[in-house]
mmCIF file of C-alpha atoms in Angstrom:
data_model
loop_
_atom_site.group_PDB
_atom_site.id
_atom_site.type_symbol
_atom_site.label_atom_id
_atom_site.label_comp_id
_atom_site.label_asym_id
_atom_site.label_seq_id
_atom_site.Cartn_x
_atom_site.Cartn_y
_atom_site.Cartn_z
ATOM 1 C CA MET F 13 6.161 -29.218 -19.178
ATOM 2 C CA GLU F 14 7.002 -26.104 -21.182
ATOM 3 C CA PRO F 15 9.015 -23.367 -19.407
ATOM 4 C CA ALA F 16 7.098 -20.255 -18.388
ATOM 5 C CA ALA F 17 7.332 -17.348 -20.807
ATOM 6 C CA VAL F 18 9.410 -14.377 -19.696
ATOM 7 C CA GLU F 19 7.820 -10.960 -20.064
ATOM 8 C CA ILE F 20 9.632 -7.633 -19.615
ATOM 9 C CA VAL F 21 7.470 -4.838 -18.170
ATOM 10 C CA ARG F 22 8.169 -1.226 -17.291
ATOM 11 C CA ILE F 23 8.182 -0.461 -13.572
ATOM 12 C CA ASP F 24 5.958 2.610 -13.466
ATOM 13 C CA GLU F 25 3.356 4.276 -11.250
ATOM 14 C CA ASP F 26 1.046 1.270 -11.694
ATOM 15 C CA PHE F 27 3.648 -1.174 -10.380
ATOM 16 C CA GLY F 28 2.517 -2.463 -7.005
ATOM 17 C CA ARG F 29 4.946 -5.275 -6.259
ATOM 18 C CA TRP F 30 7.538 -3.380 -4.190
ATOM 19 C CA ASP F 31 7.820 -6.083 -1.496
ATOM 20 C CA GLU F 32 8.549 -8.707 -4.151
ATOM 21 C CA LEU F 33 10.985 -6.433 -5.984
ATOM 22 C CA LEU F 34 12.961 -5.683 -2.825
ATOM 23 C CA ALA F 35 13.047 -9.402 -1.961
ATOM 24 C CA LEU F 36 14.227 -10.196 -5.496
ATOM 25 C CA ILE F 37 17.102 -7.707 -5.311
ATOM 26 C CA LEU F 38 18.164 -8.845 -1.837
ATOM 27 C CA SER F 39 18.037 -12.546 -2.761
ATOM 28 C CA SER F 40 19.966 -12.057 -5.989
ATOM 29 C CA PHE F 41 22.660 -9.981 -4.253
ATOM 30 C CA ALA F 42 22.873 -12.248 -1.165
ATOM 31 C CA TYR F 43 25.830 -14.240 -2.549
ATOM 32 C CA MET F 44 27.931 -11.063 -2.206
ATOM 33 C CA ASP F 45 27.501 -10.928 1.582
ATOM 34 C CA GLY F 46 30.858 -11.584 3.220
ATOM 35 C CA VAL F 47 32.562 -11.444 -0.200
ATOM 36 C CA ILE F 48 32.555 -7.731 -1.024
ATOM 37 C CA ASP F 49 33.678 -4.831 1.149
ATOM 38 C CA PRO F 50 31.989 -2.403 1.602
ATOM 39 C CA PRO F 51 28.661 -4.297 1.654
ATOM 40 C CA SER F 52 26.238 -3.888 -1.240
ATOM 41 C CA SER F 53 24.111 -0.744 -1.370
ATOM 42 C CA ALA F 54 21.172 -3.124 -1.869
ATOM 43 C CA HIS F 55 21.100 -3.468 1.919
ATOM 44 C CA ARG F 56 20.174 0.216 2.210
ATOM 45 C CA LEU F 57 17.128 -0.102 -0.047
ATOM 46 C CA THR F 58 13.692 0.274 1.507
ATOM 47 C CA LEU F 59 10.258 0.026 -0.070
ATOM 48 C CA ALA F 60 10.085 3.832 -0.185
ATOM 49 C CA SER F 61 13.593 4.308 -1.620
ATOM 50 C CA LEU F 62 12.958 1.616 -4.236
ATOM 51 C CA ASP F 63 9.739 3.361 -5.290
ATOM 52 C CA ARG F 64 11.627 6.675 -5.496
ATOM 53 C CA LYS F 65 14.478 5.038 -7.457
ATOM 54 C CA ALA F 66 11.973 3.671 -9.986
ATOM 55 C CA ARG F 67 10.449 7.150 -10.408
ATOM 56 C CA ASP F 68 13.866 8.838 -10.788
ATOM 57 C CA GLU F 69 15.246 6.229 -13.184
ATOM 58 C CA ILE F 70 13.929 3.987 -15.968
ATOM 59 C CA ALA F 71 13.235 0.558 -14.528
ATOM 60 C CA PHE F 72 12.066 -2.769 -15.903
ATOM 61 C CA ALA F 73 11.038 -6.060 -14.350
ATOM 62 C CA ALA F 74 11.131 -9.502 -15.890
ATOM 63 C CA THR F 75 8.312 -11.830 -14.947
ATOM 64 C CA GLU F 76 8.375 -15.567 -15.451
ATOM 65 C CA GLY F 77 5.082 -17.368 -15.036
ATOM 66 C CA GLY F 78 3.725 -14.324 -13.210
ATOM 67 C CA ARG F 79 6.481 -14.127 -10.596
ATOM 68 C CA LEU F 80 9.254 -11.534 -10.580
ATOM 69 C CA ALA F 81 12.400 -13.042 -12.052
ATOM 70 C CA GLY F 82 14.621 -10.007 -12.630
ATOM 71 C CA CYS F 83 14.983 -6.251 -12.819
ATOM 72 C CA VAL F 84 17.214 -3.488 -14.084
ATOM 73 C CA PHE F 85 17.385 0.231 -13.311
ATOM 74 C CA CYS F 86 18.682 2.608 -15.986
ATOM 75 C CA LYS F 87 19.804 6.187 -15.472
ATOM 76 C CA PRO F 88 20.691 8.524 -18.344
ATOM 77 C CA GLU F 89 24.042 10.272 -17.857
ATOM 78 C CA PRO F 90 26.027 12.443 -20.273
ATOM 79 C CA GLY F 91 27.224 10.000 -22.947
ATOM 80 C CA PHE F 92 25.965 6.849 -21.187
ATOM 81 C CA LEU F 93 22.998 4.943 -19.885
ATOM 82 C CA TYR F 94 24.038 3.785 -16.410
ATOM 83 C CA ILE F 95 22.900 0.253 -15.571
ATOM 84 C CA GLY F 96 22.212 -0.383 -11.899
ATOM 85 C CA LYS F 97 20.630 -3.059 -9.749
ATOM 86 C CA LEU F 98 20.601 -5.647 -12.527
ATOM 87 C CA ALA F 99 19.195 -8.493 -10.460
ATOM 88 C CA ILE F 100 18.055 -11.973 -11.446
ATOM 89 C CA ALA F 101 16.279 -14.267 -8.975
ATOM 90 C CA PRO F 102 18.586 -17.179 -8.090
ATOM 91 C CA ALA F 103 16.066 -19.719 -9.466
ATOM 92 C CA SER F 104 15.893 -17.820 -12.771
ATOM 93 C CA GLN F 105 19.619 -17.349 -13.402
ATOM 94 C CA GLY F 106 21.161 -18.874 -16.508
ATOM 95 C CA LYS F 107 18.011 -18.471 -18.622
ATOM 96 C CA GLY F 108 19.066 -15.348 -20.536
ATOM 97 C CA ILE F 109 16.907 -12.954 -18.501
ATOM 98 C CA GLY F 110 19.829 -10.651 -17.667
ATOM 99 C CA ARG F 111 20.780 -10.441 -21.328
ATOM 100 C CA ARG F 112 17.140 -9.654 -22.243
ATOM 101 C CA LEU F 113 17.000 -6.862 -19.657
ATOM 102 C CA LEU F 114 20.240 -5.399 -21.036
ATOM 103 C CA THR F 115 18.794 -5.561 -24.557
ATOM 104 C CA VAL F 116 15.873 -3.439 -23.321
ATOM 105 C CA ALA F 117 18.399 -1.039 -21.747
ATOM 106 C CA GLU F 118 20.245 -0.805 -25.075
ATOM 107 C CA GLY F 119 16.964 0.190 -26.717
ATOM 108 C CA ILE F 120 16.466 2.956 -24.129
ATOM 109 C CA ALA F 121 20.021 4.206 -24.707
ATOM 110 C CA ARG F 122 19.457 4.340 -28.464
ATOM 111 C CA GLU F 123 16.103 6.156 -28.003
ATOM 112 C CA LYS F 124 17.909 8.766 -25.891
ATOM 113 C CA GLY F 125 20.835 9.072 -28.316
ATOM 114 C CA LEU F 126 23.307 7.652 -25.790
ATOM 115 C CA PRO F 127 26.178 5.740 -27.448
ATOM 116 C CA ALA F 128 27.084 3.394 -24.582
ATOM 117 C CA LEU F 129 25.952 1.509 -21.501
ATOM 118 C CA ARG F 130 27.962 1.899 -18.287
ATOM 119 C CA LEU F 131 27.926 -0.189 -15.127
ATOM 120 C CA GLU F 132 29.984 -0.808 -12.040
ATOM 121 C CA THR F 133 30.714 -4.159 -10.473
ATOM 122 C CA ARG F 134 32.735 -5.024 -7.417
ATOM 123 C CA ILE F 135 36.382 -5.942 -7.822
ATOM 124 C CA GLU F 136 35.874 -9.236 -5.964
ATOM 125 C CA LEU F 137 33.168 -10.482 -8.352
ATOM 126 C CA ALA F 138 35.335 -11.909 -11.145
ATOM 127 C CA GLY F 139 32.435 -14.051 -12.377
ATOM 128 C CA ASN F 140 30.404 -10.898 -13.022
ATOM 129 C CA HIS F 141 33.352 -9.322 -14.870
ATOM 130 C CA ALA F 142 33.515 -12.368 -17.156
ATOM 131 C CA THR F 143 29.755 -12.417 -17.762
ATOM 132 C CA PHE F 144 29.646 -8.738 -18.626
ATOM 133 C CA ALA F 145 32.660 -9.183 -20.931
ATOM 134 C CA ARG F 146 30.803 -11.982 -22.756
ATOM 135 C CA TRP F 147 27.894 -9.547 -23.150
ATOM 136 C CA GLY F 148 30.154 -7.007 -24.856
ATOM 137 C CA PHE F 149 31.275 -4.855 -21.918
ATOM 138 C CA ALA F 150 34.910 -3.784 -21.533
ATOM 139 C CA ARG F 151 36.677 -2.699 -18.363
ATOM 140 C CA THR F 152 37.215 1.079 -18.491
ATOM 141 C CA ALA F 153 38.149 2.211 -14.968
ATOM 142 C CA GLU F 154 38.916 1.149 -11.411
ATOM 143 C CA ASN F 155 37.261 2.999 -8.537
ATOM 144 C CA SER F 156 37.413 3.136 -4.753
ATOM 145 C CA HIS F 157 34.470 3.657 -2.434
ATOM 146 C CA PRO F 158 34.816 6.577 0.020
ATOM 147 C CA GLY F 159 37.159 5.658 2.862
ATOM 148 C CA PHE F 160 38.950 2.902 0.911
ATOM 149 C CA THR F 161 42.475 3.220 -0.465
ATOM 150 C CA ARG F 162 42.240 0.030 -2.550
ATOM 151 C CA THR F 163 40.162 -0.569 -5.670
ATOM 152 C CA THR F 164 36.679 -1.693 -4.637
ATOM 153 C CA SER F 165 34.858 -1.636 -7.991
ATOM 154 C CA ILE F 166 35.462 -1.567 -11.694
ATOM 155 C CA GLU F 167 33.569 0.321 -14.348
ATOM 156 C CA MET F 168 32.639 -1.465 -17.552
ATOM 157 C CA GLN F 169 31.170 0.023 -20.709
ATOM 158 C CA LYS F 170 29.485 -1.368 -23.786
ATOM 159 C CA ARG F 171 29.624 0.797 -26.898
ATOM 160 C CA LEU F 172 26.456 0.566 -28.980
ATOM 161 C CA THR F 173 26.758 0.400 -32.756
#
Protein backbone atom coordinates (compact mmCIF):
# COMPACT_ATOMS: atom_id res chain seq x y z
CA MET A 1 0.00 0.00 0.00
CA GLU A 2 1.32 3.43 -0.95
CA PRO A 3 1.83 5.96 1.88
CA ALA A 4 -0.72 8.77 2.11
CA ALA A 5 0.31 12.03 0.48
CA VAL A 6 1.17 14.90 2.80
CA GLU A 7 -0.45 18.24 2.05
CA ILE A 8 0.47 21.55 3.71
CA VAL A 9 -2.46 23.96 4.15
CA ARG A 10 -2.75 27.42 5.64
CA ILE A 11 -4.67 27.59 8.91
CA ASP A 12 -7.02 30.48 8.21
CA GLU A 13 -10.57 31.63 8.96
CA ASP A 14 -11.95 28.61 7.09
CA PHE A 15 -10.06 26.14 9.27
CA GLY A 16 -12.53 24.28 11.44
CA ARG A 17 -10.46 21.52 13.01
CA TRP A 18 -9.49 23.21 16.30
CA ASP A 19 -10.23 20.13 18.45
CA GLU A 20 -7.96 18.00 16.27
CA LEU A 21 -5.25 20.67 16.18
CA LEU A 22 -5.21 21.02 19.96
CA ALA A 23 -5.09 17.22 20.35
CA LEU A 24 -2.23 17.06 17.84
CA ILE A 25 -0.16 19.64 19.72
CA LEU A 26 -0.82 18.03 23.11
CA SER A 27 0.00 14.52 21.85
CA SER A 28 3.19 15.62 20.12
CA PHE A 29 4.39 17.54 23.20
CA ALA A 30 3.33 14.83 25.70
CA TYR A 31 6.81 13.25 25.80
CA MET A 32 8.05 16.44 27.50
CA ASP A 33 5.79 15.96 30.54
CA GLY A 34 7.95 15.24 33.57
CA VAL A 35 11.09 16.01 31.53
CA ILE A 36 11.02 19.80 31.22
CA ASP A 37 10.54 22.38 33.96
CA PRO A 38 8.56 24.61 33.75
CA PRO A 39 5.91 22.55 31.90
CA SER A 40 5.21 23.27 28.24
CA SER A 41 3.04 26.28 27.39
CA ALA A 42 1.06 23.85 25.22
CA HIS A 43 -0.83 22.91 28.39
CA ARG A 44 -2.24 26.45 28.56
CA LEU A 45 -3.70 26.32 25.05
CA THR A 46 -7.47 26.26 24.68
CA LEU A 47 -9.61 26.07 21.56
CA ALA A 48 -10.19 29.83 21.79
CA SER A 49 -6.52 30.72 22.39
CA LEU A 50 -5.44 28.44 19.54
CA ASP A 51 -7.91 30.15 17.19
CA ARG A 52 -6.60 33.55 18.33
CA LYS A 53 -2.97 32.40 17.92
CA ALA A 54 -3.70 31.31 14.34
CA ARG A 55 -5.25 34.72 13.59
CA ASP A 56 -2.33 36.64 15.17
CA GLU A 57 0.37 34.52 13.54
CA ILE A 58 0.89 32.67 10.25
CA ALA A 59 0.02 29.02 10.77
CA PHE A 60 0.11 25.89 8.64
CA ALA A 61 -1.12 22.35 9.09
CA ALA A 62 0.16 19.20 7.45
CA THR A 63 -2.44 16.60 6.58
CA GLU A 64 -1.66 13.00 5.78
CA GLY A 65 -4.47 10.98 4.27
CA GLY A 66 -6.93 13.62 5.47
CA ARG A 67 -5.87 13.55 9.13
CA LEU A 68 -3.82 16.26 10.82
CA ALA A 69 -0.20 15.18 11.00
CA GLY A 70 1.61 18.38 11.95
CA CYS A 71 1.54 22.14 12.38
CA VAL A 72 3.74 25.18 12.73
CA PHE A 73 3.03 28.74 13.87
CA CYS A 74 5.17 31.57 12.50
CA LYS A 75 5.43 35.08 13.89
CA PRO A 76 7.31 37.89 12.14
CA GLU A 77 9.73 39.72 14.44
CA PRO A 78 12.36 42.35 13.61
CA GLY A 79 15.02 40.43 11.67
CA PHE A 80 13.46 36.97 12.20
CA LEU A 81 10.51 34.73 11.60
CA TYR A 82 9.83 33.10 14.98
CA ILE A 83 8.89 29.42 14.74
CA GLY A 84 6.56 28.18 17.46
CA LYS A 85 4.48 25.12 18.21
CA LEU A 86 6.15 23.00 15.54
CA ALA A 87 4.28 19.79 16.29
CA ILE A 88 4.23 16.45 14.50
CA ALA A 89 1.77 13.70 15.46
CA PRO A 90 3.69 10.82 17.08
CA ALA A 91 2.52 8.39 14.35
CA SER A 92 3.77 10.77 11.64
CA GLN A 93 7.22 11.54 13.04
CA GLY A 94 10.28 10.61 11.00
CA LYS A 95 8.56 11.16 7.64
CA GLY A 96 10.02 14.60 6.87
CA ILE A 97 6.85 16.52 7.78
CA GLY A 98 8.66 18.83 10.22
CA ARG A 99 11.26 19.66 7.59
CA ARG A 100 8.48 20.38 5.05
CA LEU A 101 6.73 22.72 7.49
CA LEU A 102 10.01 24.56 8.11
CA THR A 103 10.53 24.87 4.35
CA VAL A 104 7.14 26.61 4.15
CA ALA A 105 8.23 28.86 7.04
CA GLU A 106 11.43 29.72 5.15
CA GLY A 107 9.30 30.78 2.19
CA ILE A 108 7.24 33.07 4.45
CA ALA A 109 10.42 34.59 5.89
CA ARG A 110 11.78 35.28 2.41
CA GLU A 111 8.43 36.81 1.30
CA LYS A 112 8.61 39.16 4.30
CA GLY A 113 12.29 40.00 3.74
CA LEU A 114 13.35 38.34 7.00
CA PRO A 115 16.88 36.87 6.83
CA ALA A 116 16.54 34.16 9.49
CA LEU A 117 14.28 31.76 11.35
CA ARG A 118 14.38 31.75 15.16
CA LEU A 119 13.05 29.19 17.62
CA GLU A 120 13.37 28.21 21.24
CA THR A 121 13.65 24.70 22.59
CA ARG A 122 13.99 23.48 26.13
CA ILE A 123 17.44 22.84 27.53
CA GLU A 124 16.50 19.27 28.51
CA LEU A 125 15.51 18.27 24.96
CA ALA A 126 18.94 17.42 23.52
CA GLY A 127 17.32 15.34 20.77
CA ASN A 128 15.50 18.44 19.52
CA HIS A 129 18.74 20.44 19.61
CA ALA A 130 20.40 17.81 17.41
CA THR A 131 17.47 17.65 14.98
CA PHE A 132 17.34 21.40 14.58
CA ALA A 133 21.13 21.49 14.09
CA ARG A 134 20.78 18.92 11.28
CA TRP A 135 18.17 21.22 9.73
CA GLY A 136 20.63 24.11 9.69
CA PHE A 137 19.87 25.84 13.01
CA ALA A 138 22.68 27.03 15.29
CA ARG A 139 22.49 27.71 19.02
CA THR A 140 22.54 31.48 19.59
CA ALA A 141 21.46 32.10 23.19
CA GLU A 142 20.50 30.53 26.51
CA ASN A 143 17.42 31.82 28.33
CA SER A 144 15.66 31.37 31.66
CA HIS A 145 11.92 31.36 32.21
CA PRO A 146 10.64 33.87 34.79
CA GLY A 147 11.37 32.65 38.31
CA PHE A 148 14.22 30.33 37.26
CA THR A 149 17.89 31.06 37.90
CA ARG A 150 19.12 28.23 35.66
CA THR A 151 18.95 28.01 31.87
CA THR A 152 15.59 26.55 30.87
CA SER A 153 15.67 27.03 27.08
CA ILE A 154 18.01 27.71 24.23
CA GLU A 155 17.45 29.88 21.20
CA MET A 156 18.46 28.57 17.80
CA GLN A 157 18.57 30.45 14.51
CA LYS A 158 18.82 29.47 10.88
CA ARG A 159 20.20 32.10 8.52
CA LEU A 160 18.53 32.03 5.11
CA THR A 161 20.68 32.47 2.01
